[in-house]
GROMACS .gro file of C-alpha atoms in nm:
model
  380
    1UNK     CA    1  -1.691  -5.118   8.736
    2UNK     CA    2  -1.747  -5.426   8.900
    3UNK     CA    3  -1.499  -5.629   8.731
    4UNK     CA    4  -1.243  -5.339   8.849
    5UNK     CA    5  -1.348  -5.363   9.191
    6UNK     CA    6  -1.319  -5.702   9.212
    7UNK     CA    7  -1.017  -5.713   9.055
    8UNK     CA    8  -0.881  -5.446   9.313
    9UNK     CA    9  -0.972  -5.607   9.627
   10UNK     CA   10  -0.831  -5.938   9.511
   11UNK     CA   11  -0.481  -5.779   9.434
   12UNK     CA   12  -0.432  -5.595   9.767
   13UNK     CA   13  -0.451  -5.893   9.922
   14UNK     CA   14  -0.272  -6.089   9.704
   15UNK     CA   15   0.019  -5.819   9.812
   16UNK     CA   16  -0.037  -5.991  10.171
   17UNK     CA   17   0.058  -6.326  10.052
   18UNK     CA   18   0.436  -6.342  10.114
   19UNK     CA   19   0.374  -6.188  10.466
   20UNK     CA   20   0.367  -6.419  10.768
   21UNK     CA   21   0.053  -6.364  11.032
   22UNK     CA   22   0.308  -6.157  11.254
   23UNK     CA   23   0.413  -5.887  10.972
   24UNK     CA   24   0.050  -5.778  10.946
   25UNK     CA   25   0.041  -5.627  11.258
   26UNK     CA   26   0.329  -5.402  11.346
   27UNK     CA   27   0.395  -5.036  11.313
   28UNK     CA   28   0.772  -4.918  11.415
   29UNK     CA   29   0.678  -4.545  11.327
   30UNK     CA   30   0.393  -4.340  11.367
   31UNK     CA   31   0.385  -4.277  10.998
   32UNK     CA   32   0.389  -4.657  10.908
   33UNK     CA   33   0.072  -4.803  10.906
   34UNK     CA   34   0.040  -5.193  10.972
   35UNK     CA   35  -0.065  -5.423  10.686
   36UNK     CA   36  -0.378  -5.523  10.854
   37UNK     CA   37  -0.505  -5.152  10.906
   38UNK     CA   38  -0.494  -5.083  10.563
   39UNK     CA   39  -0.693  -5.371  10.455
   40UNK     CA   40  -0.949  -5.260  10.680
   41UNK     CA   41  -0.927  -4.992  10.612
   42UNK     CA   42  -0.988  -4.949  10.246
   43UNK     CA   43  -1.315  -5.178  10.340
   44UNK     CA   44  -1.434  -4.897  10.610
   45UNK     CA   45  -1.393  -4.664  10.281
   46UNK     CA   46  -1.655  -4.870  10.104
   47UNK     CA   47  -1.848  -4.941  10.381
   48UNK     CA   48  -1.941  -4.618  10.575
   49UNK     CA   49  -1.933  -4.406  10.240
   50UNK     CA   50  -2.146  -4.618  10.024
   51UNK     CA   51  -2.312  -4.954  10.141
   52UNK     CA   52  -2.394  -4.711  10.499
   53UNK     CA   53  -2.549  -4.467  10.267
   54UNK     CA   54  -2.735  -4.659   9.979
   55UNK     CA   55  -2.820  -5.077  10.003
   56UNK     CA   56  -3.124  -5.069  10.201
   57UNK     CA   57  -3.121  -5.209  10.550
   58UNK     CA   58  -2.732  -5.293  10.561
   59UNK     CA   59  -2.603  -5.360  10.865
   60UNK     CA   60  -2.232  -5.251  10.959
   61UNK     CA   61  -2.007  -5.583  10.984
   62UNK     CA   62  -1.909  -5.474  11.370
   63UNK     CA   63  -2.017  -5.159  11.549
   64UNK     CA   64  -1.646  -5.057  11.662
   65UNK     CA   65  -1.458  -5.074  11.291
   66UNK     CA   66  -1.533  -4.764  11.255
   67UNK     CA   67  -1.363  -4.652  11.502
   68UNK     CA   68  -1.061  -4.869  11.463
   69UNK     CA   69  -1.047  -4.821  11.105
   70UNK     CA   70  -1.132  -4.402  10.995
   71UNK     CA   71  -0.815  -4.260  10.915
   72UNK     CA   72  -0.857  -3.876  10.935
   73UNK     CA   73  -1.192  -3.777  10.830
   74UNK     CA   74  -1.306  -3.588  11.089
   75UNK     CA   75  -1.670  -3.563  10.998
   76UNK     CA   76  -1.723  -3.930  10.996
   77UNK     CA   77  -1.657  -3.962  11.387
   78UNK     CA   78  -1.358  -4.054  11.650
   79UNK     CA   79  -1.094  -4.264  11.564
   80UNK     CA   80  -0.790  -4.459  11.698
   81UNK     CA   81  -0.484  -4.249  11.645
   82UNK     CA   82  -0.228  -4.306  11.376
   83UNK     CA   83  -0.002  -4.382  11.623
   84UNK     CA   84  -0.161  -4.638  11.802
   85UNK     CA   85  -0.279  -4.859  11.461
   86UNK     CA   86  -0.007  -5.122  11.585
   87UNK     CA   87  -0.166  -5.146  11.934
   88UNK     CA   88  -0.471  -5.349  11.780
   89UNK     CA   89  -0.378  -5.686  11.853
   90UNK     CA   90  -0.779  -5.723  11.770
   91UNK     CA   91  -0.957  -5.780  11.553
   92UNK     CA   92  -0.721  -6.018  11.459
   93UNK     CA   93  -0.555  -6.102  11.078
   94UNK     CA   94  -0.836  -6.362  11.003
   95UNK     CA   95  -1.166  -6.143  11.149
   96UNK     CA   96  -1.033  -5.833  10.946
   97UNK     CA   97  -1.009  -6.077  10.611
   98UNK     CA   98  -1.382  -6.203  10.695
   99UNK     CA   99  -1.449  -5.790  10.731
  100UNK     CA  100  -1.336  -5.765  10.344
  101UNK     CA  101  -1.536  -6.067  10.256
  102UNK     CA  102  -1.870  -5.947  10.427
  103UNK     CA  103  -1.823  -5.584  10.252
  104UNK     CA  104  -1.696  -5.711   9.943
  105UNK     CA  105  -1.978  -5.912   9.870
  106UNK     CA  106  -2.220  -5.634   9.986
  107UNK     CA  107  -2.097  -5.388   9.728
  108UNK     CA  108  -2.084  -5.637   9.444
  109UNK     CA  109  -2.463  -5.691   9.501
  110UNK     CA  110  -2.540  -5.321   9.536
  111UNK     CA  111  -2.332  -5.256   9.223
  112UNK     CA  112  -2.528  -5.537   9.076
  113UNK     CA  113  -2.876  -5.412   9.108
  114UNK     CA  114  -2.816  -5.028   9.091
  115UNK     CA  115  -2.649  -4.789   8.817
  116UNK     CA  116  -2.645  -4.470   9.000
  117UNK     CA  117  -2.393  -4.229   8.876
  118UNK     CA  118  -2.331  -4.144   9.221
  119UNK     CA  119  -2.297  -4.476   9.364
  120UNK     CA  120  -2.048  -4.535   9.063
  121UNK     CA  121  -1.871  -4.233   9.085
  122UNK     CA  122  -1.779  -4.306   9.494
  123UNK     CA  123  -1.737  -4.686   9.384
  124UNK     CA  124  -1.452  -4.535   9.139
  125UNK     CA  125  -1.272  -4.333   9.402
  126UNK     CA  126  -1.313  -4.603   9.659
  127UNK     CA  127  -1.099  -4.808   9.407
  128UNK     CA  128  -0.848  -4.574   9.358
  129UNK     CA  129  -0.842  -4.497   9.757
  130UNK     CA  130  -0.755  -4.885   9.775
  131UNK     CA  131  -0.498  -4.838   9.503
  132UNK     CA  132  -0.355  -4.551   9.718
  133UNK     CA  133  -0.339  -4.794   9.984
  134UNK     CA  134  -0.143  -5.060   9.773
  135UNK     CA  135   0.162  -4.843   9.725
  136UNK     CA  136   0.137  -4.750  10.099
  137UNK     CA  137   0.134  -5.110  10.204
  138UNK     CA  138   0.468  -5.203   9.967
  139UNK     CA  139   0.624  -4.900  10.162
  140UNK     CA  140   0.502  -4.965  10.496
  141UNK     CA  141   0.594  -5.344  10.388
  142UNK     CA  142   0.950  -5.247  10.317
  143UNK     CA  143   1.018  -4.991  10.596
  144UNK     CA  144   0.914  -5.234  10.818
  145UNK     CA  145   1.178  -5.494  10.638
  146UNK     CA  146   1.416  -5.290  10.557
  147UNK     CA  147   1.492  -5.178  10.969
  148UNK     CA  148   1.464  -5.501  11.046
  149UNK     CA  149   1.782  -5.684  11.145
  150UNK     CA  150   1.769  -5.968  10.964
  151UNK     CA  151   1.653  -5.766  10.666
  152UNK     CA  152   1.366  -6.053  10.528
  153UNK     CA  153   1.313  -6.087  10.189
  154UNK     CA  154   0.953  -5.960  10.070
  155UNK     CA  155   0.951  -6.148   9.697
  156UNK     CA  156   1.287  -6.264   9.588
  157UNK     CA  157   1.202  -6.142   9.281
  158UNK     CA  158   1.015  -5.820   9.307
  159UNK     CA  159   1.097  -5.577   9.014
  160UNK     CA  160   1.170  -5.211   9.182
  161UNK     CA  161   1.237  -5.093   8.847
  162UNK     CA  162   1.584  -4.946   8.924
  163UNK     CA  163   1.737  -4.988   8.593
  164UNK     CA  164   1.707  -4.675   8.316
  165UNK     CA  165   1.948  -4.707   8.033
  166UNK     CA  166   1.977  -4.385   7.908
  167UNK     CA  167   2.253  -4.133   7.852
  168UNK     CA  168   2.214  -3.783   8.006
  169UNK     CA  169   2.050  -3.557   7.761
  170UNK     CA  170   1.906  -3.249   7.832
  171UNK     CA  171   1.535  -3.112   7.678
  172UNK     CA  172   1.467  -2.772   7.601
  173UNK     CA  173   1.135  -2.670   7.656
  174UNK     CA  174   1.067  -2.303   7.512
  175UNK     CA  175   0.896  -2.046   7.697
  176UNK     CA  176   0.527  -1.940   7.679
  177UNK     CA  177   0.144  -2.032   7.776
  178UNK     CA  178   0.055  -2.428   7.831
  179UNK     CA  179  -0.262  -2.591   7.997
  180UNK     CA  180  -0.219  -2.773   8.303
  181UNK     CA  181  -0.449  -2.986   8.497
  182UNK     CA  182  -0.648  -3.282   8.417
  183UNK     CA  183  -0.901  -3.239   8.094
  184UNK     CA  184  -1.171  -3.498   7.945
  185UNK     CA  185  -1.373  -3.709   8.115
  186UNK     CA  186  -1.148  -3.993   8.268
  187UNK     CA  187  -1.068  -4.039   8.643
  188UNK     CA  188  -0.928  -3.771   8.829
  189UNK     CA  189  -0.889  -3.627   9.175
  190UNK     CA  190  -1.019  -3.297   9.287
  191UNK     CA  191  -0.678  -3.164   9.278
  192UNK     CA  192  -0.619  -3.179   8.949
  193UNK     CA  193  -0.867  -2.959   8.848
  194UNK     CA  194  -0.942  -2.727   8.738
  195UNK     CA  195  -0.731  -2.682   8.410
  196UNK     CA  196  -0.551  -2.356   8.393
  197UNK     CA  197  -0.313  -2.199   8.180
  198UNK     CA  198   0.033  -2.112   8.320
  199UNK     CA  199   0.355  -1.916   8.181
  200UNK     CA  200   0.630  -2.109   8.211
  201UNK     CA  201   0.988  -1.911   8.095
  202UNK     CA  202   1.276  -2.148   7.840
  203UNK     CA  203   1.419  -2.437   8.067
  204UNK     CA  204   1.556  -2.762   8.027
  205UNK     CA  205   1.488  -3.064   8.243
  206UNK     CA  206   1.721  -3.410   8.267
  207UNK     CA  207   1.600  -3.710   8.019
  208UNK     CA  208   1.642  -3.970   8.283
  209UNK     CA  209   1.722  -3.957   8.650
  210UNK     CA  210   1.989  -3.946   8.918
  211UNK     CA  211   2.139  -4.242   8.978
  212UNK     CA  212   2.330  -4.397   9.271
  213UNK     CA  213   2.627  -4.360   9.136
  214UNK     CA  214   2.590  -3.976   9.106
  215UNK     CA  215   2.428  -3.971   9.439
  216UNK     CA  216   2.730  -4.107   9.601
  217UNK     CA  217   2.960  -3.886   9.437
  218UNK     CA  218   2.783  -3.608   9.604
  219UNK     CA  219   2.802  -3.772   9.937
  220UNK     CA  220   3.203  -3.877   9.919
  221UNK     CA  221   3.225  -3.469   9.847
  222UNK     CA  222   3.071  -3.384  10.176
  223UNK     CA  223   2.763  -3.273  10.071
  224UNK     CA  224   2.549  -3.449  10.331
  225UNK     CA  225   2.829  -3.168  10.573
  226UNK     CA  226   2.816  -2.858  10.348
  227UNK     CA  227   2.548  -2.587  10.527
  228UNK     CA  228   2.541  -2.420  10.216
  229UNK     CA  229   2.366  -2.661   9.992
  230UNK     CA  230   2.087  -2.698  10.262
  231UNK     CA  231   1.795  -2.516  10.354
  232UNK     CA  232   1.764  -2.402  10.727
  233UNK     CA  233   1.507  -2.683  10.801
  234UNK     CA  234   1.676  -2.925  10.558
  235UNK     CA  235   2.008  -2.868  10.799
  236UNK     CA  236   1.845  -2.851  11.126
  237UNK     CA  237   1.690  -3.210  11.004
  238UNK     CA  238   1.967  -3.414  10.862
  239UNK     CA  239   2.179  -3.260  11.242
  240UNK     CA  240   1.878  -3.381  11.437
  241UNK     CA  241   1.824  -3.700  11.293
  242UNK     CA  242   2.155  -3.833  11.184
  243UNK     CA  243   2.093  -3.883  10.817
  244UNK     CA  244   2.385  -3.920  10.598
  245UNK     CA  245   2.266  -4.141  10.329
  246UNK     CA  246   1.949  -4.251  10.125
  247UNK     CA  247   1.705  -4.452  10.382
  248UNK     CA  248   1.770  -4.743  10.269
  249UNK     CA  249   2.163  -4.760  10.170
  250UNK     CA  250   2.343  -4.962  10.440
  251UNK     CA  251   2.748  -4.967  10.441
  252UNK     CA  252   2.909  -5.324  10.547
  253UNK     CA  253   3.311  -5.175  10.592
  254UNK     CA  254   3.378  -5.020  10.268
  255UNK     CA  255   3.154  -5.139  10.091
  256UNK     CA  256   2.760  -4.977  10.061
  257UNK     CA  257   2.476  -5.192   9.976
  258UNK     CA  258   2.024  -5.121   9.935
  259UNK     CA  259   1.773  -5.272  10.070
  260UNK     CA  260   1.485  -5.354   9.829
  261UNK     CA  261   1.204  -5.568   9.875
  262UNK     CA  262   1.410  -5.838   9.740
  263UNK     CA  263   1.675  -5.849   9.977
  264UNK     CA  264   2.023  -5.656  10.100
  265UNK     CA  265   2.214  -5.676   9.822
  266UNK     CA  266   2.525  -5.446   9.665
  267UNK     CA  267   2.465  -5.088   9.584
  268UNK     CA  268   2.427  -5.077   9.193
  269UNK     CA  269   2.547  -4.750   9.089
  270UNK     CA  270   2.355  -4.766   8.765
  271UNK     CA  271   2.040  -4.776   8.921
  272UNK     CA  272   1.783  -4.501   8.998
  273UNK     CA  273   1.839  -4.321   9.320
  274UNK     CA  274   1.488  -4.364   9.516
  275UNK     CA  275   1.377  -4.299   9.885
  276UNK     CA  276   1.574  -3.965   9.928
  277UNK     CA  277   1.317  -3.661  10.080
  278UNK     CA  278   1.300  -3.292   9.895
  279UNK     CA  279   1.561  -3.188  10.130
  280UNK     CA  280   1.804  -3.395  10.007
  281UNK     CA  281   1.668  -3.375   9.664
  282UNK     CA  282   1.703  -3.009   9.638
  283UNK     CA  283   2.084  -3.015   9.836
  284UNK     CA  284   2.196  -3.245   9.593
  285UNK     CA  285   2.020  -2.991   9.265
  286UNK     CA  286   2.270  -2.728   9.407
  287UNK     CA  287   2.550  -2.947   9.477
  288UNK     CA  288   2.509  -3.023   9.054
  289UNK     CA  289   2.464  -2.680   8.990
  290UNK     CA  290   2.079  -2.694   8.875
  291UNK     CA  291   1.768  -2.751   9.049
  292UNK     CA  292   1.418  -2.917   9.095
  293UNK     CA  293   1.167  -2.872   8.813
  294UNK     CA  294   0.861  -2.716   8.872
  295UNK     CA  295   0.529  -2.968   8.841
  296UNK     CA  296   0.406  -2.718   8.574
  297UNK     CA  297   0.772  -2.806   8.413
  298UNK     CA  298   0.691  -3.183   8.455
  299UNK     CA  299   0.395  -3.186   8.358
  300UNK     CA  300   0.446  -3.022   8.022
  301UNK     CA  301   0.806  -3.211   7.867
  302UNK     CA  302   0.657  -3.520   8.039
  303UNK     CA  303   0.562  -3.626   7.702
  304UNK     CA  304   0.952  -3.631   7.593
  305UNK     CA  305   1.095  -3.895   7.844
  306UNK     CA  306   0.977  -4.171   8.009
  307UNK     CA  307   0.829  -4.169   8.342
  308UNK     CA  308   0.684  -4.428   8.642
  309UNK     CA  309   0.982  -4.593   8.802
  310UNK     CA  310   1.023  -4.300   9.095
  311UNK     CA  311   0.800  -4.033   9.250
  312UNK     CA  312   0.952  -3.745   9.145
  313UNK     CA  313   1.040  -3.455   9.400
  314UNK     CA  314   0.919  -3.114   9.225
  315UNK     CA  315   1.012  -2.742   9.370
  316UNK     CA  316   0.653  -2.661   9.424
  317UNK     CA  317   0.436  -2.642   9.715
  318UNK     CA  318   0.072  -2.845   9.722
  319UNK     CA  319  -0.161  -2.532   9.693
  320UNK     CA  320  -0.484  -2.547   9.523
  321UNK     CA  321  -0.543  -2.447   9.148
  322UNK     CA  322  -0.753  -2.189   9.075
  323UNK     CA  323  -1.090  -2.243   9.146
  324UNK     CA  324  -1.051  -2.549   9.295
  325UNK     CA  325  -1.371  -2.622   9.490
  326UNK     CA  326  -1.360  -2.903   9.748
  327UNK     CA  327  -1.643  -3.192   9.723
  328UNK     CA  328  -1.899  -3.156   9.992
  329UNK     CA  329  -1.878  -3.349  10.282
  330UNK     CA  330  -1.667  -3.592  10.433
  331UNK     CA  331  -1.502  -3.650  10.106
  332UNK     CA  332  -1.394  -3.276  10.065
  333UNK     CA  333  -1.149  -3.437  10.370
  334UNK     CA  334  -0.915  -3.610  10.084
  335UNK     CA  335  -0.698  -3.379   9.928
  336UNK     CA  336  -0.781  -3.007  10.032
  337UNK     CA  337  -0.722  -3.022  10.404
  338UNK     CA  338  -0.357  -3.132  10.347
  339UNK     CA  339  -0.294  -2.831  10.122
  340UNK     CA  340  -0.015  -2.668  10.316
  341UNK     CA  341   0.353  -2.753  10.428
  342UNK     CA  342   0.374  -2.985  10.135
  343UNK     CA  343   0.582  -3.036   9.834
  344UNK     CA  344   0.428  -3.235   9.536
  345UNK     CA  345   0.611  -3.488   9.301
  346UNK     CA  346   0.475  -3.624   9.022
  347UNK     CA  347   0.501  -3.924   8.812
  348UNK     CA  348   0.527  -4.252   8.981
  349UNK     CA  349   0.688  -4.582   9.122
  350UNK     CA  350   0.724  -4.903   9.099
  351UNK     CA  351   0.481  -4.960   9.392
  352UNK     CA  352   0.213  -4.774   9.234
  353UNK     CA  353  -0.084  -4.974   9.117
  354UNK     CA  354  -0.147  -5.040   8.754
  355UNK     CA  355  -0.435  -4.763   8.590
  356UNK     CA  356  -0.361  -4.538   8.861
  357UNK     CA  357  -0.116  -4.264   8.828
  358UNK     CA  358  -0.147  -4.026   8.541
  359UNK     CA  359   0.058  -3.748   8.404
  360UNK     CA  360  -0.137  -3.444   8.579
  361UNK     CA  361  -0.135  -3.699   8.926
  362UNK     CA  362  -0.009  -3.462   9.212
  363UNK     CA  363   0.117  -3.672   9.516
  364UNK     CA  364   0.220  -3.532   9.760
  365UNK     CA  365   0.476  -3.559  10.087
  366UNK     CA  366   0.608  -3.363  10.356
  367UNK     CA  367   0.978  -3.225  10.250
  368UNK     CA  368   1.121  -3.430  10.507
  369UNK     CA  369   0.954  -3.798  10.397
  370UNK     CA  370   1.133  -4.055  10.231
  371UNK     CA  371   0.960  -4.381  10.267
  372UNK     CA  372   0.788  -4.335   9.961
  373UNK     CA  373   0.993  -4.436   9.644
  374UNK     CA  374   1.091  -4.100   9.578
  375UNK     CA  375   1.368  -4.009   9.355
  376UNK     CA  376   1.534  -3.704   9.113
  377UNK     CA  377   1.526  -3.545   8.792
  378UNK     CA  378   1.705  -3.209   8.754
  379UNK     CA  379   1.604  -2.901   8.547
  380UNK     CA  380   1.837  -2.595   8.514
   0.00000   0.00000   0.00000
């Protein structure tokens, strides 16, 4: 456990390293978060829910982090809101770093001289919280990048793991009972559980998924203008907002290109579509004449394909499983408070940490997000 922690809040801010002191700071969205945030962030985690509640006589590293640093749990106090996280010019870069120092140390010496299965078992979600906050940093990272004018270079040779060579083959999964949810006795979150059994009827779901290329044969057809492939919302939302392509696709004349976090470079039509929201997800499933799989669906061919490079949009709604029971507290403030007005995908990207994603994970995005590294697989 301690060798995990350690290694955990070394590699988040190793992430930091190819950032200059003036990318650490801003926030050109309300749902963007600034790098420096979520580095303190992830410390307020392991401060206020563990070293605040079990080493003996600690003392908080300033009085008014945690109120610059809670993110929405409401029973741990008042906060700054999400929307003003890039207005905190202070603390600056260097005081937040010594904040990670002072609590990092803290918790290796509590971890050091206590075993308590509760201490370990919020230790363990702390590091996964931080993993969380990993991907979200590469995204914030590259939304940040990617509208910037000049489009900087993150790594030059960052791996978004766009390539899948596979031809399109189509699994057959036959009807009847399977078990979903998370079983045995590795890490989980609360809303995995608790295993059920579900009824799924025969369908088949895609081998690989959607690529550019296919992508932008559904866009040169006017689908991004047909009403009838979109939902109500999904219409109302690409009218309002202007959205005619991918977020990150950029066209220079004729020709289209992607930002990644290694640069603007040529649209590769082989490569994985990614950062595309449900709506567009599920416009371009009609368009093809199928649809979205299920995350029961997912979860149970999983085993035939290979999975990891994109989050994958599903057609159901984050609701609880039955008898889900929140954990008491401010930590029953994770998951269950968001279940509503959500769709979940499952699988995972090339921004998510390593031992963190699993195949009964449920993330989780509004239908209308796309910063994540989202992408497609149909079903039919």
């Amino acid at each position: 456990m301690i060798q995990e922690f350690i290694e955990t809040r070394a590699y988040s801010e190793q992430l930091c390293k190819p950032l200059q002191t003036e990318d650490f700071v801003i926030q050109p969205v309300e749902f963007v978060s600034p790098t420096k945030w979520h580095l303190a962030h992830t410390t307020w985690f392991f401060e206020v829910f563990i070293l605040t509640q079990f080493k003996t006589d600690y003392q908080l590293y300033n009085e008014d982090f945690p109120y610059f640093f809670n993110s929405y749990y409401e029973a741990k106090g008042e906060r700054v809101s999400r929307a003003h996280r890039g207005n905190l010019s202070r603390p600056t870069v260097d005081e937040v770093f010594n904040y990670r120092t002072y609590v990092t140390q803290a918790l290796k010496e509590l971890l050091t001289s206590s075993d308590k299965k509760e201490i370990l078992n919020l230790v363990e979600i702390g590091i996964h919280h931080e993993k969380q906050h990993q991907e979200l940093l590469l995204m914030d990272i590259k939304y940040c990048f990617g509208h910037h004018p000049l489009y900087p270079t993150y790594v030059s040779n960052f791996d978004e793991k766009s390539s899948e060579d596979a031809t399109q083959n189509w699994l057959s999964i036959q009807e009847g009972l399977y078990k979903i949810g998370h079983q045995g006795d590795g890490f989980c979150y609360d809303n995995e559980t608790q295993a059920h059994q579900v009824f799924l009827q025969d369908f088949e779901i895609s081998n690989r998924l959607v690529n550019n290329g296919e992508f932008l044969q559904f866009m040169e057809d006017g689908g991004y203008k047909d009403p009838l492939l979109w939902h109500a919302e999904a219409w109302d939302w690409i009218q309002s907002e202007n959205i005619e392509h991918p977020l990150y696709w950029r066209k220079n004349e004729d020709t289209w290109k992607e930002f990644k976090l290694n640069g603007l470079n040529p649209l590769d039509l082989k490569d994985s579509l990614s950062h595309v929201s449900y709506f567009e997800a599920a416009a371009f499933a009609q368009w093809k004449g199928c649809r979205l799989p299920t995350e029961f669906e997912w979860e149970v061919a999983q085993d035939l394909f290979s999975w990891g490079r994109r989050w994958e949009w599903t057609e159901s709604a984050y609701l609880p499983y039955p008898n889900y029971k929140k954990a008491p507290g401010a930590l029953g403030e994770y998951n269950g408070k968001f279940m509503v007005n959500q769709k979940v995908l499952r699988g995972g990207s090339a921004f998510t940490s390593k031992n963190h994603t699993r195949k009964t994970y449920r993330n989780f995005f509004h239908p209308d997000m796309r910063w994540q590294q989202s992408g497609v697989r149909l079903a039919k």
